[in-house]
Amino acid sequence: MALGFFKKLFGGGTRSCLGVDIGTTSIKIAEIIPEKTGARLGNYAVLETLGYLTRGGAALQASGLKMFEQEVGQYLKIAKDRMHTNTVRAVASIPSFSVFSTVIDLPPMPEKEVVQAVQFKARQYIPLPITSVSLDFTRISPQRVLVFAIPNDIIAKYKLIFKAAGLELVALEAEGVSLARAFGVPSDANDAPTLVIDIGARSTALSVISRGMAYLTAQTDFSGATLTHAIASGLHVAEARAEELKRRRGVVNVGFGAEEELSTLLLPLLDAILNEAKRLSERYLSAYGVQVKNALLAGGGANLPGIAGYAAKGLGMRVQKAMPFGRVQFPPQAEIALTPLGPSLAVAIGAGLRGIN
């Protein structure tokens, strides 16, 4: 077991950095450049494969911790090369299904004893031999820490991937931490908690964030691919056609004419995602005594037509599409292209911001 591995790996500095989000079916890269007035989005890349729709093994990685290092490394290199950037330093986010997380309460103790206490108590919550994982933690109150554990074999795979891509991996972190950083900083005056629902292709990551920190995290296997498969099965169409219908029509016309069948195929699965989100917000209320009243939709699923309105009704709170550009500047002419990509780039932007701070 290594404690604080992520901090020790990180070299620090104020040079440009690539934030890299390797999902199950896509790779997102955001180049973050430090400037006197803050940070600037230098360039970005999104590489997506839809082969997973018909071939489960075509996913870049899966919740079974399967990952093809050399192949993914080559995809990452292709995406990086097409950005035409000289930046080689990179911070990578780790998908929620590869990270174990838990909140640990500690008694009052000297600061120098916290690390040892976290190591000892983590053994009670991590479902793997403690020697087979690397630990990191974030203090969320004087006596409470959020602990992350990543299997050492996953860390080794990421090192091989970035080496194959010709990039310098300077830090790893859980995607919930990257998302929290993208949408706030510790000094924010507004500390109202926000529920983030990051709907990816093969899983949905959930987190409650406040002041640039992740306070609770969770994940569910209900995802974009689950929705696509439901449409394909229910309408008896090919997976690629189902994906097209999902992206174009979504749940806009629930209960209206010919669109009703497609929308109602999606609703039970969306409800499953929203129920997990409700449970996480209820856990936050129980732990911190504060009700979550706002939610952000991130990931590719955030662009599903009608999902924000449906989620708002289901959650009973204000729901918006996540646009992670509050801390990074970009040219005004890029706004048209970045608006639909914003939810998908959120994790990469948050990871990149770590690399310049």
Coordinates of C-alpha atoms in Angstrom, one line a residue:
M1 CA 0.0 0.0 0.0
A2 CA 1.1 3.5 -0.8
L3 CA -0.5 6.5 0.9
G4 CA -0.5 9.8 -0.9
F5 CA 0.9 8.2 -4.1
F6 CA -1.0 10.7 -6.2
K7 CA 0.6 13.6 -4.4
K8 CA 4.1 12.1 -4.7
L9 CA 3.7 11.3 -8.3
F10 CA 2.7 14.9 -9.0
G11 CA 5.6 17.1 -9.8
G12 CA 3.9 20.5 -9.4
G13 CA 4.8 23.6 -11.3
T14 CA 2.9 26.1 -13.5
R15 CA 3.6 24.7 -16.9
S16 CA 0.9 23.7 -19.4
C17 CA -0.8 20.4 -18.7
L18 CA -3.1 17.9 -20.5
G19 CA -6.1 16.7 -18.6
V20 CA -6.9 13.2 -19.8
D21 CA -10.2 11.4 -19.3
I22 CA -10.1 7.8 -20.6
G23 CA -13.6 6.5 -20.5
T24 CA -15.0 3.2 -21.5
T25 CA -15.6 4.2 -25.1
S26 CA -13.9 7.6 -25.6
I27 CA -10.8 9.6 -24.7
K28 CA -11.1 13.3 -23.9
I29 CA -8.1 15.6 -23.6
A30 CA -8.1 19.3 -22.5
E31 CA -4.9 21.3 -22.7
I32 CA -4.8 23.8 -19.9
I33 CA -2.4 26.7 -20.1
P34 CA -1.6 28.9 -17.1
E35 CA -1.9 32.7 -17.5
K36 CA -1.6 35.7 -15.2
T37 CA -5.4 36.1 -15.2
G38 CA -6.1 32.4 -14.6
A39 CA -6.2 29.5 -17.0
R40 CA -6.8 29.1 -20.7
L41 CA -8.1 26.2 -22.7
G42 CA -5.4 25.8 -25.3
N43 CA -6.9 23.0 -27.3
Y44 CA -9.0 19.8 -26.8
A45 CA -9.6 16.5 -28.4
V46 CA -12.4 13.9 -28.3
L47 CA -11.8 10.4 -29.7
E48 CA -14.8 8.1 -29.6
T49 CA -15.4 4.5 -30.7
L50 CA -18.9 3.1 -31.1
G51 CA -17.7 -0.5 -31.7
Y52 CA -18.8 -1.3 -28.1
L53 CA -22.4 -1.1 -29.2
T54 CA -22.2 -4.3 -31.1
R55 CA -19.0 -5.8 -29.5
G56 CA -18.8 -5.6 -25.7
G57 CA -15.0 -6.3 -25.9
A58 CA -14.5 -3.2 -28.0
A59 CA -14.7 -0.9 -25.0
L60 CA -11.5 0.8 -24.1
Q61 CA -12.0 -0.3 -20.5
A62 CA -14.7 -1.9 -18.4
S63 CA -15.8 -2.3 -14.9
G64 CA -14.0 -5.7 -14.8
L65 CA -10.8 -3.6 -14.8
K66 CA -10.0 -4.9 -18.3
M67 CA -7.8 -2.4 -20.3
F68 CA -5.7 -2.9 -23.3
E69 CA -2.7 -0.7 -22.5
Q70 CA -0.9 -0.6 -25.9
E71 CA -4.1 -0.1 -27.9
V72 CA -5.4 2.6 -25.6
G73 CA -1.9 4.2 -25.6
Q74 CA -2.0 4.4 -29.4
Y75 CA -5.5 5.9 -29.4
L76 CA -4.3 8.5 -26.8
K77 CA -1.3 9.3 -29.0
I78 CA -3.5 9.8 -32.0
A79 CA -5.8 12.2 -30.1
K80 CA -2.9 14.1 -28.7
D81 CA -1.1 14.4 -32.1
R82 CA -4.2 15.7 -33.8
M83 CA -4.3 18.5 -31.2
H84 CA -1.0 19.8 -32.5
T85 CA 0.3 20.6 -29.1
N86 CA 3.8 20.4 -27.6
T87 CA 2.5 19.8 -24.1
V88 CA 3.5 16.4 -22.8
R89 CA 2.8 16.7 -19.1
A90 CA -0.5 15.0 -18.2
V91 CA -2.9 14.4 -15.3
A92 CA -5.3 11.5 -15.7
S93 CA -8.6 10.9 -14.1
I94 CA -9.6 7.4 -13.0
P95 CA -13.2 6.2 -13.7
S96 CA -15.4 5.7 -10.7
F97 CA -15.7 2.0 -11.3
S98 CA -11.9 1.6 -10.8
V99 CA -11.8 3.5 -7.5
F100 CA -13.0 2.5 -4.1
S101 CA -14.0 5.5 -1.9
T102 CA -15.3 5.9 1.6
V103 CA -15.8 8.6 4.2
I104 CA -13.9 7.9 7.4
D105 CA -14.4 9.8 10.7
L106 CA -11.4 10.3 12.9
P107 CA -11.1 11.3 16.6
P108 CA -9.3 14.5 17.4
M109 CA -5.6 13.9 17.0
P110 CA -2.3 15.6 16.1
E111 CA -1.9 16.3 12.4
K112 CA 1.2 14.0 12.2
E113 CA -0.9 11.0 13.3
V114 CA -3.7 11.5 10.6
V115 CA -1.9 9.5 7.9
Q116 CA -1.3 6.5 10.1
A117 CA -4.9 6.6 11.3
V118 CA -6.3 6.7 7.7
Q119 CA -4.1 3.7 6.8
F120 CA -5.4 1.8 9.8
K121 CA -9.1 2.6 9.4
A122 CA -9.1 2.2 5.6
R123 CA -8.5 -1.6 6.1
Q124 CA -12.1 -1.9 7.5
Y125 CA -13.7 -0.4 4.3
I126 CA -11.6 -1.3 1.3
P127 CA -12.7 -4.7 -0.2
L128 CA -9.2 -5.6 -1.4
P129 CA -6.0 -6.4 0.5
I130 CA -4.6 -3.1 1.6
T131 CA -1.2 -3.9 0.2
S132 CA -2.7 -4.1 -3.3
V133 CA -4.0 -0.6 -3.4
S134 CA -2.7 3.0 -3.3
L135 CA -4.5 5.4 -1.0
D136 CA -5.2 9.1 -1.2
F137 CA -7.5 11.2 1.0
T138 CA -9.1 14.6 1.1
R139 CA -10.0 16.3 4.4
I140 CA -13.6 17.5 4.3
S141 CA -13.8 18.6 7.9
P142 CA -11.4 18.6 10.9
Q143 CA -12.4 15.0 11.8
R144 CA -13.7 13.6 8.5
V145 CA -11.8 12.5 5.4
L146 CA -12.8 11.1 2.0
V147 CA -10.5 8.2 1.2
F148 CA -9.8 6.9 -2.3
A149 CA -8.2 3.6 -3.0
I150 CA -7.0 2.6 -6.5
P151 CA -5.7 -0.9 -7.2
N152 CA -2.0 -0.9 -7.9
D153 CA -2.5 -2.9 -11.1
I154 CA -4.7 0.0 -12.5
I155 CA -2.0 2.5 -11.7
A156 CA 0.6 0.3 -13.5
K157 CA -1.7 0.1 -16.6
Y158 CA -2.1 3.9 -16.7
K159 CA 1.7 4.3 -16.6
L160 CA 2.1 1.9 -19.5
I161 CA -0.7 3.7 -21.5
F162 CA 0.9 7.2 -21.1
K163 CA 4.4 5.8 -21.8
A164 CA 3.0 4.3 -25.1
A165 CA 1.5 7.7 -25.9
G166 CA 4.7 9.5 -25.3
L167 CA 3.3 11.5 -22.4
E168 CA 4.6 12.3 -19.0
L169 CA 2.1 11.2 -16.4
V170 CA 2.5 13.5 -13.4
A171 CA -0.7 12.7 -11.4
L172 CA -3.7 10.4 -11.1
E173 CA -6.9 11.2 -9.3
A174 CA -10.5 10.0 -9.0
E175 CA -12.9 11.5 -11.6
G176 CA -15.1 12.9 -8.8
V177 CA -12.2 15.0 -7.6
S178 CA -11.6 16.3 -11.2
L179 CA -15.2 17.2 -11.6
A180 CA -15.3 19.1 -8.3
R181 CA -12.2 21.1 -9.3
A182 CA -13.8 22.0 -12.7
F183 CA -16.8 23.5 -11.0
G184 CA -15.4 25.3 -8.0
V185 CA -12.4 26.2 -5.8
P186 CA -12.0 25.9 -2.0
S187 CA -12.2 29.7 -1.6
D188 CA -15.7 29.9 -3.3
A189 CA -18.1 32.0 -1.2
N190 CA -20.9 29.8 -2.4
D191 CA -20.5 26.5 -0.6
A192 CA -24.0 25.2 -1.5
P193 CA -23.6 21.5 -2.3
T194 CA -24.2 20.4 -5.9
L195 CA -25.1 16.9 -7.1
V196 CA -23.1 15.9 -10.2
I197 CA -24.5 13.2 -12.4
D198 CA -21.9 12.1 -15.0
I199 CA -23.6 9.8 -17.5
G200 CA -20.9 7.9 -19.4
A201 CA -21.2 5.1 -22.0
R202 CA -20.8 2.2 -19.6
S203 CA -21.4 3.7 -16.1
T204 CA -22.7 6.8 -14.4
A205 CA -20.5 8.5 -11.8
L206 CA -22.3 10.4 -9.0
S207 CA -20.8 12.9 -6.6
V208 CA -21.8 15.7 -4.3
I209 CA -19.4 18.6 -4.5
S210 CA -18.9 21.9 -2.7
R211 CA -16.1 24.5 -2.7
G212 CA -14.1 22.5 -5.3
M213 CA -14.1 19.3 -3.2
A214 CA -15.9 16.0 -3.6
Y215 CA -17.7 15.1 -0.4
L216 CA -19.4 11.9 -1.4
T217 CA -19.1 9.7 -4.5
A218 CA -21.0 6.7 -5.9
Q219 CA -21.5 5.0 -9.3
T220 CA -24.1 2.9 -11.1
D221 CA -23.8 0.6 -14.1
F222 CA -27.0 2.2 -15.7
S223 CA -25.5 4.3 -18.4
G224 CA -25.7 5.6 -22.0
A225 CA -25.1 2.1 -23.4
T226 CA -28.0 0.8 -21.2
L227 CA -30.3 3.3 -22.8
T228 CA -29.2 2.4 -26.3
H229 CA -29.6 -1.3 -25.8
A230 CA -33.1 -0.7 -24.4
I231 CA -34.1 1.2 -27.6
A232 CA -32.5 -1.4 -29.9
S233 CA -34.3 -4.2 -28.1
G234 CA -37.7 -2.5 -27.7
L235 CA -37.9 -1.1 -31.3
H236 CA -36.1 -4.1 -32.9
V237 CA -33.5 -1.9 -34.6
A238 CA -29.7 -2.1 -34.9
E239 CA -27.6 -0.7 -32.1
A240 CA -26.2 2.1 -34.2
R241 CA -29.7 3.2 -35.2
A242 CA -30.8 3.0 -31.6
E243 CA -27.8 5.3 -30.6
E244 CA -28.8 7.8 -33.3
L245 CA -32.5 7.8 -32.2
K246 CA -31.4 8.3 -28.6
R247 CA -29.2 11.2 -29.4
R248 CA -31.7 12.9 -31.7
R249 CA -35.0 12.4 -29.9
G250 CA -34.2 11.6 -26.2
V251 CA -37.2 12.1 -23.8
V252 CA -38.5 15.4 -25.2
N253 CA -41.9 14.1 -26.3
V254 CA -42.9 11.8 -23.4
G255 CA -46.5 10.8 -23.9
F256 CA -47.0 12.3 -27.3
G257 CA -47.8 10.3 -30.5
A258 CA -45.2 8.2 -32.3
E259 CA -42.4 9.5 -30.0
E260 CA -44.0 8.0 -26.9
E261 CA -42.7 4.4 -27.4
L262 CA -39.1 5.5 -27.7
S263 CA -39.3 7.8 -24.7
T264 CA -41.0 5.3 -22.4
L265 CA -38.3 2.7 -23.2
L266 CA -35.8 5.1 -21.6
L267 CA -37.8 6.2 -18.5
P268 CA -37.3 3.2 -16.2
L269 CA -33.5 3.3 -16.9
L270 CA -33.3 7.1 -16.3
D271 CA -35.3 6.6 -13.1
A272 CA -32.8 4.0 -12.0
I273 CA -30.0 6.6 -12.4
L274 CA -32.0 9.3 -10.7
N275 CA -32.9 7.0 -7.8
E276 CA -29.1 6.4 -7.2
A277 CA -28.6 10.2 -7.3
K278 CA -31.4 10.7 -4.8
R279 CA -29.8 8.2 -2.4
L280 CA -26.5 10.0 -2.6
S281 CA -28.1 13.4 -1.9
E282 CA -29.9 11.8 1.1
R283 CA -26.6 10.4 2.4
Y284 CA -25.2 13.9 2.2
L285 CA -28.2 15.4 4.1
S286 CA -27.8 12.7 6.7
A287 CA -24.0 13.2 7.1
Y288 CA -23.9 17.0 6.8
G289 CA -27.3 18.3 7.6
V290 CA -27.6 20.3 4.4
Q291 CA -30.1 19.6 1.6
V292 CA -28.8 19.4 -1.9
K293 CA -30.9 21.7 -4.1
N294 CA -28.9 21.8 -7.3
A295 CA -27.6 19.2 -9.8
L296 CA -25.4 19.2 -12.9
L297 CA -25.5 16.7 -15.7
A298 CA -22.1 15.8 -17.2
G299 CA -20.8 13.2 -19.6
G300 CA -22.2 12.4 -23.0
G301 CA -25.6 11.6 -21.5
A302 CA -26.1 15.2 -20.5
N303 CA -26.9 16.0 -24.2
L304 CA -29.8 13.6 -24.3
P305 CA -32.7 15.9 -25.4
G306 CA -35.2 16.5 -22.5
I307 CA -33.1 14.9 -19.8
A308 CA -32.6 18.1 -17.8
G309 CA -36.3 18.8 -17.4
Y310 CA -37.0 15.1 -16.7
A311 CA -34.3 15.0 -14.1
A312 CA -35.5 18.2 -12.4
K313 CA -38.9 16.7 -11.9
G314 CA -37.6 13.4 -10.7
L315 CA -35.0 14.9 -8.3
G316 CA -37.1 17.8 -7.1
M317 CA -34.2 20.2 -7.6
R318 CA -32.8 22.6 -10.1
V319 CA -30.9 20.7 -12.9
Q320 CA -28.6 22.2 -15.5
K321 CA -26.2 20.9 -18.1
A322 CA -22.6 21.1 -16.8
M323 CA -20.5 23.7 -18.5
P324 CA -17.0 23.5 -17.0
F325 CA -15.7 26.8 -18.3
G326 CA -16.0 29.0 -15.2
R327 CA -12.3 28.6 -14.5
V328 CA -10.9 28.5 -18.0
Q329 CA -10.9 31.1 -20.8
F330 CA -11.4 30.2 -24.4
P331 CA -11.7 32.2 -27.7
P332 CA -15.3 33.5 -28.2
Q333 CA -15.4 31.9 -31.7
A334 CA -15.0 28.5 -30.1
E335 CA -18.2 28.7 -28.1
I336 CA -20.4 27.1 -30.7
A337 CA -18.2 24.0 -30.8
L338 CA -17.6 23.9 -27.0
T339 CA -21.2 24.2 -25.9
P340 CA -22.3 20.6 -26.8
L341 CA -18.9 19.3 -25.7
G342 CA -18.8 21.0 -22.3
P343 CA -20.4 18.2 -20.3
S344 CA -18.0 15.6 -21.9
L345 CA -14.9 17.7 -21.3
A346 CA -15.6 18.4 -17.6
V347 CA -13.5 15.7 -16.1
A348 CA -10.6 16.4 -18.5
I349 CA -10.7 20.1 -17.7
G350 CA -10.7 19.5 -13.9
A351 CA -7.8 17.1 -14.3
G352 CA -5.8 19.6 -16.4
L353 CA -6.4 22.4 -13.8
R354 CA -4.6 20.2 -11.2
G355 CA -1.6 20.1 -13.4
I356 CA -1.1 23.9 -13.4
N357 CA -1.8 24.6 -9.8

